[in-house]
Coordinates of C-alpha atoms in Angstrom, one line a residue:
Chain A
X299 CA 16.2 -17.0 4.5
X300 CA 15.2 -13.3 3.4
X301 CA 13.7 -10.3 5.3
X302 CA 10.4 -10.5 4.2
X303 CA 7.9 -7.1 4.7
X304 CA 5.8 -7.3 7.2
X305 CA 2.6 -4.9 5.9
X306 CA -0.6 -6.6 6.7
X307 CA -1.0 -5.7 10.3
X308 CA -4.3 -8.2 10.6
X309 CA -5.2 -10.0 13.4
X310 CA -2.2 -8.4 15.3
X311 CA -2.9 -8.5 19.5
X312 CA -1.3 -4.5 20.9
X313 CA -0.3 -5.2 24.5
X314 CA -0.8 -1.7 25.7
X315 CA 1.5 -1.4 29.4
X316 CA 0.3 1.9 30.5
X317 CA -1.7 3.4 33.4
X318 CA -5.1 3.0 31.7
X319 CA -6.3 6.4 33.6
X320 CA -4.2 8.0 30.7
X321 CA -5.2 5.4 27.8
X322 CA -4.4 6.6 24.4
X323 CA -7.7 6.9 22.4
X324 CA -6.1 7.9 19.4
X325 CA -3.6 4.5 19.3
X326 CA -6.6 2.1 20.0
X327 CA -9.1 4.1 17.0
X328 CA -5.8 3.8 14.9
X329 CA -5.1 0.1 15.7
X330 CA -8.6 -0.8 15.5
X331 CA -8.3 0.1 11.6
X332 CA -5.0 -1.8 11.3
X333 CA -7.2 -4.5 12.2
X334 CA -5.2 -5.1 15.8
X335 CA -7.2 -5.6 18.9
X336 CA -5.3 -3.9 22.1
X337 CA -5.1 -4.9 25.8
X338 CA -4.4 -3.0 28.7
X339 CA -2.0 -5.7 30.9
X340 CA -2.9 -5.1 34.9
X341 CA -0.3 -3.0 37.0
X342 CA -0.1 -4.2 40.3
X343 CA 2.3 -2.8 42.7
X344 CA 4.0 -1.2 40.1
X345 CA 5.1 -4.0 38.0
X346 CA 2.7 -5.2 34.8
X347 CA 1.5 -8.8 34.8
X348 CA 2.7 -10.2 31.6
X349 CA 3.3 -14.2 31.1
X350 CA 6.2 -13.4 28.2
X351 CA 6.0 -17.5 27.9
X352 CA 2.4 -16.8 26.3
X353 CA 3.8 -13.7 24.5
X354 CA 3.4 -15.3 20.0
X355 CA 5.9 -13.5 18.4
X356 CA 3.3 -13.1 15.1
X357 CA 0.6 -11.7 16.7
X358 CA 1.9 -9.8 19.6
X359 CA 3.4 -5.7 19.8
X360 CA 4.4 -4.7 23.0
X361 CA 4.0 -1.0 23.5
X362 CA 5.6 -0.2 26.6
X363 CA 4.8 3.7 28.0
X364 CA 8.6 5.1 29.0
X365 CA 7.2 7.0 32.1
X366 CA 6.6 4.3 34.2
X367 CA 9.0 3.0 36.2
X368 CA 9.8 -0.4 35.2
X369 CA 6.9 -1.9 35.1
X370 CA 8.1 -4.0 32.5
X371 CA 10.4 -6.7 32.9
X372 CA 10.9 -8.8 30.0
X373 CA 13.8 -11.2 29.1
X374 CA 16.0 -9.7 26.4
X375 CA 18.4 -11.9 24.3
X376 CA 21.3 -11.0 25.5
X377 CA 23.2 -11.9 23.1
X378 CA 21.1 -10.3 20.3
X379 CA 19.7 -7.6 22.4
X380 CA 16.0 -8.9 21.0
X381 CA 13.1 -8.9 23.1
X382 CA 10.5 -11.7 22.6
X383 CA 8.1 -9.7 20.7
X384 CA 8.4 -6.1 18.9
X385 CA 8.4 -3.3 21.3
X386 CA 6.9 -0.3 20.8
X387 CA 7.8 2.9 22.8
X388 CA 5.6 5.4 24.1
X389 CA 7.7 8.8 25.0
X390 CA 6.2 10.7 27.2
X391 CA 9.3 12.7 29.1
X392 CA 11.7 13.1 26.2
X393 CA 14.6 12.1 28.8
X394 CA 17.6 10.0 27.6
X395 CA 17.5 8.1 30.6
X396 CA 13.8 6.9 29.8
X397 CA 14.8 6.9 25.7
X398 CA 17.9 4.5 27.3
X399 CA 15.6 2.1 29.4
X400 CA 13.0 1.6 26.1
X401 CA 15.9 1.0 24.0
X402 CA 17.6 -1.5 26.5
X403 CA 14.1 -3.1 26.4
X404 CA 14.5 -3.4 22.7
X405 CA 12.5 -0.9 21.3
X406 CA 12.4 -0.4 17.8
X407 CA 10.2 2.2 17.0
X408 CA 8.6 5.0 19.2
X409 CA 5.6 7.3 19.5
X410 CA 5.0 10.8 21.2
X411 CA 3.0 11.2 23.6
X412 CA -0.3 11.8 23.8
X413 CA -0.6 9.8 20.1
X414 CA -1.0 11.3 17.2
X415 CA -3.5 9.1 14.9
X416 CA -1.6 9.9 11.9
X417 CA 1.9 8.8 13.6
X418 CA 0.5 4.8 14.6
X419 CA 0.8 2.6 10.8
X420 CA 4.2 4.6 10.3
X421 CA 5.4 3.8 14.1
X422 CA 3.6 0.6 13.9
X423 CA 4.8 -0.3 10.4
X424 CA 8.6 1.0 11.3
X425 CA 8.8 -0.8 14.5
X426 CA 7.8 -4.7 13.5
X427 CA 9.8 -4.7 10.5
X428 CA 13.1 -2.7 12.5
X429 CA 12.1 -6.5 15.0
X430 CA 11.8 -8.7 12.0
X431 CA 14.7 -7.2 10.2
X432 CA 17.4 -7.2 13.1
X433 CA 15.7 -11.0 14.1
X434 CA 17.0 -12.2 10.4
X435 CA 20.6 -10.3 10.8
X436 CA 21.3 -12.1 13.6
X437 CA 20.1 -15.5 12.7
X438 CA 22.9 -14.5 9.9
X439 CA 25.1 -13.3 12.3
X440 CA 25.1 -16.7 14.5
X441 CA 25.0 -18.6 11.6
X442 CA 28.3 -16.4 9.9
X443 CA 29.7 -16.9 13.8
X444 CA 29.2 -21.0 13.5
X445 CA 31.0 -20.9 10.0
X446 CA 34.1 -19.0 11.4
X447 CA 34.4 -21.2 14.5
X448 CA 34.1 -24.5 12.1
X449 CA 37.1 -23.0 9.8
X450 CA 39.5 -24.9 12.4
X451 CA 38.3 -27.7 12.0
X452 CA 38.8 -26.6 8.2
X453 CA 41.6 -26.3 8.4
X454 CA 42.8 -29.5 10.2
X455 CA 41.0 -31.5 8.2
X456 CA 42.7 -30.2 4.6
X457 CA 46.0 -30.6 6.7
X458 CA 45.4 -33.8 7.9
X459 CA 44.1 -34.9 4.1
X460 CA 47.5 -33.3 3.2
X461 CA 49.5 -35.6 4.8
X462 CA 47.5 -38.5 2.6
X463 CA 49.4 -37.1 -0.6
X464 CA 46.5 -34.6 -1.7
X465 CA 47.7 -30.7 -2.5
X466 CA 46.2 -28.2 -0.6
X467 CA 43.8 -27.6 -3.2
X468 CA 43.0 -30.8 -4.4
X469 CA 42.1 -31.5 -0.5
X470 CA 39.5 -28.5 0.5
X471 CA 37.6 -29.4 -3.4
X472 CA 38.0 -33.0 -1.7
X473 CA 36.0 -31.8 1.4
X474 CA 33.8 -28.9 -0.4
X475 CA 32.7 -32.3 -3.0
X476 CA 31.7 -34.4 -0.4
X477 CA 30.0 -32.4 2.3
X478 CA 27.4 -31.2 -0.7
X479 CA 27.3 -34.6 -1.6
X480 CA 26.6 -35.0 2.5
X481 CA 24.6 -32.2 2.2
X482 CA 26.2 -30.6 5.4
X483 CA 28.1 -27.2 5.6
X484 CA 31.9 -27.4 5.1
X485 CA 32.6 -26.9 8.3
X486 CA 30.0 -29.2 10.0
X487 CA 31.6 -31.6 7.4
X488 CA 34.4 -31.7 8.3
X489 CA 33.7 -31.8 12.2
X490 CA 32.4 -34.9 11.7
X491 CA 35.5 -36.2 8.9
X492 CA 37.9 -36.0 11.8
X493 CA 36.0 -37.6 14.7
X494 CA 35.8 -40.4 12.2
X495 CA 31.8 -40.3 11.0
X496 CA 32.7 -39.4 7.8
X497 CA 34.3 -41.1 5.2
X498 CA 38.1 -40.7 4.5
X499 CA 39.2 -40.5 0.4
X500 CA 39.9 -44.1 0.6
X501 CA 36.5 -45.0 1.6
X502 CA 34.9 -42.8 -0.3
X503 CA 37.6 -45.1 -4.0
X504 CA 36.5 -48.7 -2.3
X505 CA 33.3 -47.7 -2.1
X506 CA 32.5 -45.4 -5.5
X507 CA 30.5 -47.4 -8.2
X508 CA 32.1 -49.7 -10.1
X509 CA 33.0 -48.1 -13.1
X510 CA 31.7 -50.9 -16.4
X511 CA 33.4 -51.9 -19.1
X512 CA 32.4 -50.9 -22.3
X513 CA 29.3 -49.7 -21.0
X514 CA 28.0 -46.2 -20.6
X515 CA 26.3 -46.3 -17.4
X516 CA 27.9 -47.0 -13.6
X517 CA 26.9 -49.4 -11.7
X518 CA 25.1 -47.9 -8.3
Chain B
X129 CA -11.4 24.5 -2.6
X130 CA -11.1 22.8 -6.6
X131 CA -8.8 23.6 -8.8
X132 CA -10.2 25.1 -11.7
X133 CA -7.1 25.6 -13.3
X134 CA -4.1 23.7 -13.9
X135 CA -3.3 20.8 -15.0
X136 CA -6.1 18.9 -14.2
X137 CA -9.0 21.8 -14.3
X138 CA -11.3 19.3 -16.3
X139 CA -12.6 17.1 -13.4
X140 CA -12.1 19.1 -10.6
X141 CA -14.7 21.6 -12.5
X142 CA -16.6 18.6 -13.1
X143 CA -16.1 18.7 -8.7
X144 CA -17.1 21.7 -8.2
X145 CA -20.3 21.5 -9.9
X146 CA -21.4 18.5 -8.4
X147 CA -20.7 20.3 -5.2
X148 CA -22.5 23.1 -5.8
X149 CA -25.4 21.2 -7.3
X150 CA -25.6 19.5 -3.8
X151 CA -25.7 23.2 -2.7
X152 CA -28.3 24.1 -5.3
X153 CA -31.1 21.0 -4.6
X154 CA -30.3 21.8 -0.7
X155 CA -31.1 25.1 -0.8
X156 CA -34.7 24.2 -3.3
X157 CA -35.6 21.5 -0.5
X158 CA -35.1 24.0 2.2
X159 CA -33.0 21.0 4.1
X160 CA -33.1 22.2 8.3
X161 CA -29.5 24.5 7.0
X162 CA -28.3 26.6 4.9
X163 CA -25.1 26.4 3.1
X164 CA -23.1 29.6 2.1
X165 CA -20.6 28.3 -0.3
X166 CA -17.2 29.7 -0.7
X167 CA -15.2 28.9 -4.2
X168 CA -11.1 29.5 -4.2
X169 CA -9.0 28.2 -6.8
X170 CA -5.7 26.8 -5.3
X171 CA -4.5 26.4 -9.8
X172 CA -2.9 22.9 -8.8
X173 CA -0.2 24.6 -6.6
X174 CA 0.9 23.3 -3.6
X175 CA 1.7 26.2 -1.9
X176 CA -1.5 27.4 -2.9
X177 CA -3.8 24.6 -1.1
X178 CA -1.9 25.6 1.8
X179 CA -2.1 29.5 2.4
X180 CA -6.2 28.6 0.9
X181 CA -6.4 26.0 2.9
X182 CA -5.0 28.4 6.8
X183 CA -6.9 31.6 5.3
X184 CA -10.2 29.4 5.1
X185 CA -10.1 28.2 8.1
X186 CA -8.4 31.3 10.1
X187 CA -11.8 32.8 8.9
X188 CA -13.8 30.4 11.3
X189 CA -14.3 27.8 8.0
X190 CA -15.1 24.4 9.9
X191 CA -16.0 22.5 6.3
X192 CA -13.9 22.5 3.1
X193 CA -14.9 20.2 0.4
X194 CA -12.3 19.8 -2.3
X195 CA -8.9 18.6 -3.0
X196 CA -8.3 16.1 -6.1
X197 CA -4.6 14.8 -6.0
X198 CA -3.2 12.4 -3.1
X199 CA -0.3 15.4 -3.3
X200 CA -2.9 18.4 -2.1
X201 CA -4.9 16.5 0.2
X202 CA -1.6 15.5 2.3
X203 CA -0.6 19.1 1.7
X204 CA -3.4 20.6 3.2
X205 CA -4.7 17.8 6.5
X206 CA -1.8 19.0 8.9
X207 CA -4.0 22.4 8.6
X208 CA -7.4 21.1 9.6
X209 CA -5.9 18.7 12.0
X210 CA -4.4 22.4 13.9
X211 CA -7.9 24.3 13.5
X212 CA -9.3 20.7 14.4
X213 CA -11.8 21.2 11.1
X214 CA -12.9 19.0 8.2
X215 CA -11.9 18.7 5.0
X216 CA -14.6 16.2 2.8
X217 CA -12.7 14.8 0.2
X218 CA -14.7 13.5 -3.1
X219 CA -12.2 11.6 -4.9
X220 CA -11.3 8.1 -5.0
X221 CA -7.1 7.8 -4.0
X222 CA -4.4 5.5 -2.8
X223 CA -5.7 4.8 0.5
X224 CA -3.2 3.6 3.7
X225 CA -4.6 6.6 5.5
X226 CA -7.3 7.5 7.7
X227 CA -6.5 10.9 9.4
X228 CA -9.4 12.3 11.8
X229 CA -9.7 15.6 10.5
X230 CA -11.2 13.9 6.8
X231 CA -14.1 12.6 5.7
X232 CA -13.5 10.6 2.5
X233 CA -16.6 10.2 0.0
X234 CA -14.1 8.3 -3.2
X235 CA -13.3 4.7 -3.5
X236 CA -10.7 3.3 -1.3
X237 CA -8.2 1.1 -3.1
X238 CA -10.6 -2.5 -2.6
X239 CA -12.9 -0.4 -5.1
X240 CA -11.1 0.3 -7.4
X241 CA -7.8 -1.0 -7.9
X242 CA -8.2 -4.7 -7.1
X243 CA -12.0 -5.2 -8.7
X244 CA -9.4 -3.7 -11.9
X245 CA -6.5 -6.0 -11.2
X246 CA -9.1 -8.9 -10.7
X247 CA -10.4 -8.0 -14.1
X248 CA -7.3 -8.2 -16.5
X249 CA -5.7 -11.1 -15.1
X250 CA -9.1 -13.2 -15.6
X251 CA -10.0 -11.6 -18.6
X252 CA -7.4 -9.8 -20.7
X253 CA -3.5 -10.8 -19.8
X254 CA -0.9 -11.0 -17.4
X255 CA 1.7 -9.2 -18.5
X256 CA 1.3 -5.0 -17.7
X257 CA 3.3 -1.8 -18.9
X258 CA 2.6 0.6 -15.7
X259 CA 3.0 4.5 -16.7
X260 CA 1.7 7.1 -14.5
X261 CA 2.1 11.0 -13.2
X262 CA 5.5 10.8 -11.1
X263 CA 3.5 12.1 -6.9
X264 CA 2.3 9.3 -4.7
X265 CA -0.8 8.4 -6.3
X266 CA 0.8 6.4 -9.3
X267 CA 3.8 5.6 -7.1
X268 CA 0.9 3.9 -4.3
X269 CA -1.9 2.3 -6.7
X270 CA 1.0 1.1 -8.7
X271 CA 2.1 -1.0 -6.1
X272 CA -1.0 -1.7 -5.3
X273 CA -1.5 -3.2 -7.9
X274 CA 1.8 -4.5 -8.8
X275 CA 1.2 -6.6 -5.3
X276 CA -2.1 -7.5 -6.4
X277 CA -0.8 -9.3 -10.0
X278 CA 1.7 -11.5 -8.6
X279 CA -0.5 -12.9 -6.1
X280 CA -2.7 -13.6 -9.1
X281 CA 0.2 -14.9 -11.4
X282 CA 0.9 -11.8 -12.9
X283 CA 3.4 -9.8 -13.7
X284 CA 5.0 -5.8 -14.6
X285 CA 7.1 -5.5 -17.0
X286 CA 8.1 -2.2 -16.6
X287 CA 6.9 1.2 -14.5
X288 CA 7.9 4.7 -15.8
X289 CA 7.0 8.1 -13.8
X290 CA 6.4 11.3 -15.7
X291 CA 6.1 14.7 -13.9
X292 CA 2.6 16.1 -13.6
X293 CA 1.5 18.1 -17.2
X294 CA 4.3 16.7 -18.9
X295 CA 2.9 15.8 -22.4
X296 CA 6.0 14.4 -24.2
X297 CA 5.1 10.4 -24.8
X298 CA 7.6 9.1 -28.0
X299 CA 9.8 7.4 -25.5
X300 CA 7.7 5.0 -23.0
X301 CA 5.4 4.3 -25.9
X302 CA 8.2 3.2 -27.8
X303 CA 9.3 1.3 -24.5
X304 CA 5.7 -0.1 -24.4
X305 CA 5.9 -1.4 -28.2
X306 CA 8.9 -2.9 -28.1
X307 CA 7.7 -4.7 -24.5
X308 CA 4.6 -5.8 -25.9
X309 CA 2.9 -5.9 -22.4
X310 CA -1.5 -7.5 -22.5
X311 CA -2.1 -3.5 -21.4
X312 CA -1.5 -0.9 -20.1
X313 CA -2.4 0.2 -16.8
X314 CA -2.1 4.1 -16.6
X315 CA -2.1 6.5 -13.4
X316 CA -1.4 9.7 -15.6
X317 CA -3.7 12.0 -14.7
X318 CA -5.2 15.6 -16.8
X319 CA -3.4 16.7 -19.8
X320 CA -0.7 13.6 -19.6
X321 CA -3.4 11.2 -19.7
X322 CA -4.9 13.1 -22.7
X323 CA -1.8 13.5 -24.6
X324 CA -0.4 9.7 -23.7
X325 CA -4.0 8.1 -25.0
X326 CA -4.1 10.2 -28.1
X327 CA -0.3 10.1 -28.2
X328 CA -0.7 5.9 -27.9
X329 CA -2.7 5.1 -30.5
X330 CA -1.4 7.2 -32.9
X331 CA 1.5 5.2 -32.3
X332 CA -0.1 2.0 -32.7
X333 CA -2.3 3.0 -35.6
X334 CA 0.9 3.6 -37.2
X335 CA 2.9 -0.1 -37.0
X336 CA -0.9 -1.4 -37.7
X337 CA -1.4 -2.6 -34.0
X338 CA -5.3 -2.1 -33.1
X339 CA -4.4 -0.5 -29.7
X340 CA -7.8 -1.2 -28.1
X341 CA -7.5 -5.4 -28.7
X342 CA -3.9 -6.0 -28.4
X343 CA -2.5 -3.1 -25.7
X344 CA -5.8 -1.8 -24.0
X345 CA -5.0 0.9 -21.6
X346 CA -7.2 0.9 -17.7
X347 CA -7.3 3.6 -15.4
X348 CA -8.8 3.7 -12.2
X349 CA -9.3 7.5 -13.0
X350 CA -10.4 7.9 -16.7
X351 CA -13.6 9.9 -16.5
X352 CA -16.1 11.2 -18.9
X353 CA -15.1 14.5 -19.0
X354 CA -12.2 13.6 -20.0
X355 CA -13.3 11.5 -22.6
X356 CA -13.7 14.9 -24.4
X357 CA -10.9 16.1 -24.3
X358 CA -9.0 12.7 -25.4
X359 CA -11.1 13.8 -28.4
X360 CA -12.7 11.1 -31.2
X361 CA -9.6 9.7 -32.6
X362 CA -8.8 7.8 -29.4
X363 CA -11.8 8.3 -27.5
X364 CA -13.0 4.9 -27.6
X365 CA -11.7 1.5 -25.6
X366 CA -10.5 1.9 -22.7
X367 CA -11.2 0.5 -19.3
X368 CA -11.7 1.9 -16.4
X369 CA -12.6 1.2 -12.5
X370 CA -14.9 3.4 -11.1
X371 CA -17.6 3.8 -8.3
X372 CA -19.7 5.8 -10.9
X373 CA -20.4 6.0 -14.3
X374 CA -22.8 8.8 -16.5
X375 CA -24.1 6.3 -18.4
X376 CA -25.7 3.9 -15.0
X377 CA -29.5 3.4 -15.8
X378 CA -31.4 4.5 -12.9
X379 CA -33.7 6.8 -11.7
X380 CA -31.9 8.2 -8.7
X381 CA -28.7 8.7 -12.0
X382 CA -31.3 10.0 -15.0
X383 CA -32.3 12.9 -12.3
X384 CA -28.2 13.4 -11.2
X385 CA -28.0 14.1 -14.8
X386 CA -30.9 15.9 -15.9
X387 CA -30.2 18.1 -12.6
X388 CA -26.4 18.7 -13.6
X389 CA -26.9 19.2 -17.3
X390 CA -29.9 22.0 -16.5
X391 CA -27.7 23.5 -14.1
X392 CA -24.2 23.7 -16.5
X393 CA -24.9 23.2 -19.5
X394 CA -21.6 24.8 -21.1
X395 CA -20.1 21.4 -19.2
X396 CA -18.2 20.3 -18.2
X397 CA -20.0 16.6 -18.1
X398 CA -20.9 15.1 -14.7
X399 CA -17.8 12.1 -14.0
X400 CA -17.0 9.7 -10.5
X401 CA -15.6 12.8 -8.9
X402 CA -18.2 15.4 -9.5
X403 CA -20.9 12.8 -8.1
X404 CA -18.3 12.1 -5.1
X405 CA -18.8 16.3 -4.5
X406 CA -22.2 16.1 -4.5
X407 CA -22.5 13.0 -2.3
X408 CA -19.7 15.0 0.2
X409 CA -22.4 17.9 0.3
X410 CA -25.1 15.7 0.8
X411 CA -23.6 13.8 3.9
X412 CA -22.1 17.4 4.7
X413 CA -25.7 18.8 5.4
X414 CA -27.1 16.1 6.6
X415 CA -24.4 15.8 9.6
X416 CA -24.8 19.7 10.1
X417 CA -28.5 19.0 10.5
X418 CA -27.8 15.7 12.8
X419 CA -25.5 17.8 15.0
X420 CA -27.4 20.7 15.1
X421 CA -23.6 22.7 15.2
X422 CA -20.5 23.3 13.0
X423 CA -18.5 21.9 15.5
X424 CA -16.0 19.2 13.9
X425 CA -16.0 16.4 16.0
X426 CA -20.7 16.5 16.4
X427 CA -20.4 16.8 13.0
X428 CA -17.7 14.0 12.2
X429 CA -20.0 11.9 14.9
X430 CA -23.2 12.6 13.0
X431 CA -22.0 11.2 9.2
X432 CA -21.1 8.0 10.9
X433 CA -24.1 5.5 9.5
X434 CA -25.3 8.1 7.7
X435 CA -27.5 6.8 4.5
X436 CA -28.1 8.0 1.3
X437 CA -29.3 7.2 -2.4
X438 CA -26.5 8.5 -4.6
X439 CA -26.6 8.4 -8.5
X440 CA -24.5 5.4 -8.4
X441 CA -26.9 4.2 -5.5
X442 CA -26.6 3.6 -1.6
X443 CA -24.0 5.5 0.0
X444 CA -22.8 5.2 3.4
X445 CA -20.1 6.5 5.5
X446 CA -18.2 3.9 7.5
X447 CA -18.0 4.6 11.4
X448 CA -14.3 3.4 11.8
X449 CA -12.6 5.2 8.6
X450 CA -15.2 7.9 7.9
X451 CA -14.6 6.0 3.7
X452 CA -17.8 5.2 2.1
X453 CA -19.4 2.0 1.4
X454 CA -19.7 2.4 -2.6
X455 CA -20.5 -0.1 -5.5
X456 CA -17.4 -0.8 -7.9
X457 CA -18.1 -1.2 -11.6
X458 CA -15.4 -1.8 -14.8
X459 CA -16.6 -0.2 -17.9
X460 CA -15.9 0.3 -21.6
X461 CA -15.1 3.2 -23.5
X462 CA -17.0 4.0 -26.2
X463 CA -17.3 6.6 -29.0
X464 CA -20.4 8.3 -27.3
X465 CA -17.7 10.0 -24.7
X466 CA -19.8 7.3 -22.1
X467 CA -19.2 4.2 -20.6
X468 CA -20.6 0.6 -21.1
X469 CA -20.4 -1.1 -18.0
X470 CA -18.8 -4.2 -18.1
X471 CA -19.4 -5.6 -14.5
X472 CA -20.4 -4.7 -11.6
X473 CA -21.1 -5.6 -7.8
X474 CA -24.2 -6.4 -6.4
X475 CA -24.3 -4.8 -3.6
X476 CA -22.1 -1.3 -2.2
X477 CA -18.3 -2.3 -0.9
X478 CA -17.1 -1.7 2.4
X479 CA -14.3 0.5 2.9
X480 CA -10.9 -1.1 3.1
X481 CA -8.6 1.5 3.3
X482 CA -5.3 -0.1 4.7
X483 CA -6.5 -2.9 2.5
X484 CA -6.6 -4.9 5.7
X485 CA -9.1 -7.8 4.5
X486 CA -7.7 -7.4 1.0
X487 CA -3.9 -8.3 0.8
X488 CA -1.4 -10.2 1.9
X489 CA 0.2 -10.3 5.0
X490 CA 3.9 -9.9 3.8
X491 CA 4.7 -8.0 0.7
X492 CA 4.6 -9.4 -2.0
X493 CA 7.9 -9.6 -4.2
X494 CA 7.2 -9.7 -8.4
X495 CA 9.2 -12.9 -8.6
X496 CA 11.5 -13.0 -12.2
X497 CA 12.2 -15.7 -14.4
X498 CA 12.9 -19.1 -13.1
X499 CA 15.7 -19.4 -16.4
X500 CA 16.7 -16.3 -18.2
X501 CA 19.4 -16.8 -20.8
X502 CA 21.8 -14.0 -21.1
X503 CA 23.2 -13.6 -24.8
X504 CA 27.2 -13.1 -24.0

């Protein structure tokens, strides 16, 4: 899967976590030109009322006012450090502690308060696409980590085949060919092979097609 | 504020004429506001645009009609924001902008480049060669064009950018003739465009190629005064997408053309950008009259939903984007220096400066060939 740049935000929903008394009119107006609706969730007892489980990554963008003290508690994936949807920080007091809090919430872009209409498109574009890019990078990293862990099975499978008489290159080639035939990645196939669920070279020779004598076709 | 000298002065002078004609008509009609024009010429120099804007706004002027290139508009917008004044921008442009301090009376990309892509892909071909002046207009208009063409199954075989004012095109023209695209998409402006049209026609003729039929050139910029600059040898057969052509057959346009010709007998003749300047001044006057003040916020509020029976047909300002509802048209230039309209929208089309309604959600990548044969 490759990263695709999102450039049309039509149908998006901005959830703006800020005090209603300090509504950012320029933000709402510009978002509406970009086809993005705006909502201000209630803040009760200093905590914003958002059902994080109902957020939709394809639609929702969180704008979080960094000047609100701990108003938002969202689950940031501990491994990827990504929030469930893109987060854009609204920066008033430009202090390291407040910027750090926004970074910890997974903010991938920022807007200074009061918001200037001319800055919104850039911030939205960067915020969403950085989120998508980081999500894609994390998926690839996760995949590579899985494969790295599986290298042990590959080494063991090669040693196992070498014990049956194949040399190192032939053992690797056989495993690679059979994993492709099984449409599995090499490391996963080796785990299957070691657990006895995949066929051994002997099985392969037994079950392989019978060569027809005098003909050009292989019986299936 | 128009660059009546410099590489794109022909269009800019027709824009100034359009604005002055509107002022003259407003004075004759004794409308409720008296407008006194102050004319400045930045000569196509970006730094001059900024200096002149600061001088005008510093002197208390709150409304400026002007700019042709997007680079000049982007250069002066911070000045208008600083003084909370309004720039009335009367030219087609590449979109992706919506400043609170600009009223856009020219066409947005969904009103010029997208109708052109539809026309070219359905009637001319799907292999394009893009040329343009090296600044934001050509970069962005080509990007929109490329993505829209890709969605319709077409490809851009090459893109070439040259400095504004460049008139040496041998290498680019050689590349075009080698590639043999179905058409050229041109985003060159001013003297560069005129030189390109002449040189391309000459090069095709020398190779026995019927340029108009075999490799037509399509633009979103080319206008009547520029056809005159290209000259008789290469004036015909060029496709243009625009919201106004001086050949439009309507009483409103006939009156405009007659008044324009009477006011400016020495030219340059009228153009889409001249009409957009005319519209900008008429809307400015109407908004000032309704607002009863020159305060920019009040005038901006008053211009929303203003309607005008313009030479191109009805024009109104969209209250969300402060761009205009305009009528897209496709035309082909003729030997008489006019455009023959081939297609037109049935009614004015709303502006979509960010292409929210008319572009795919994700950026479209131009597909390479499924099979590539490489000679080793």
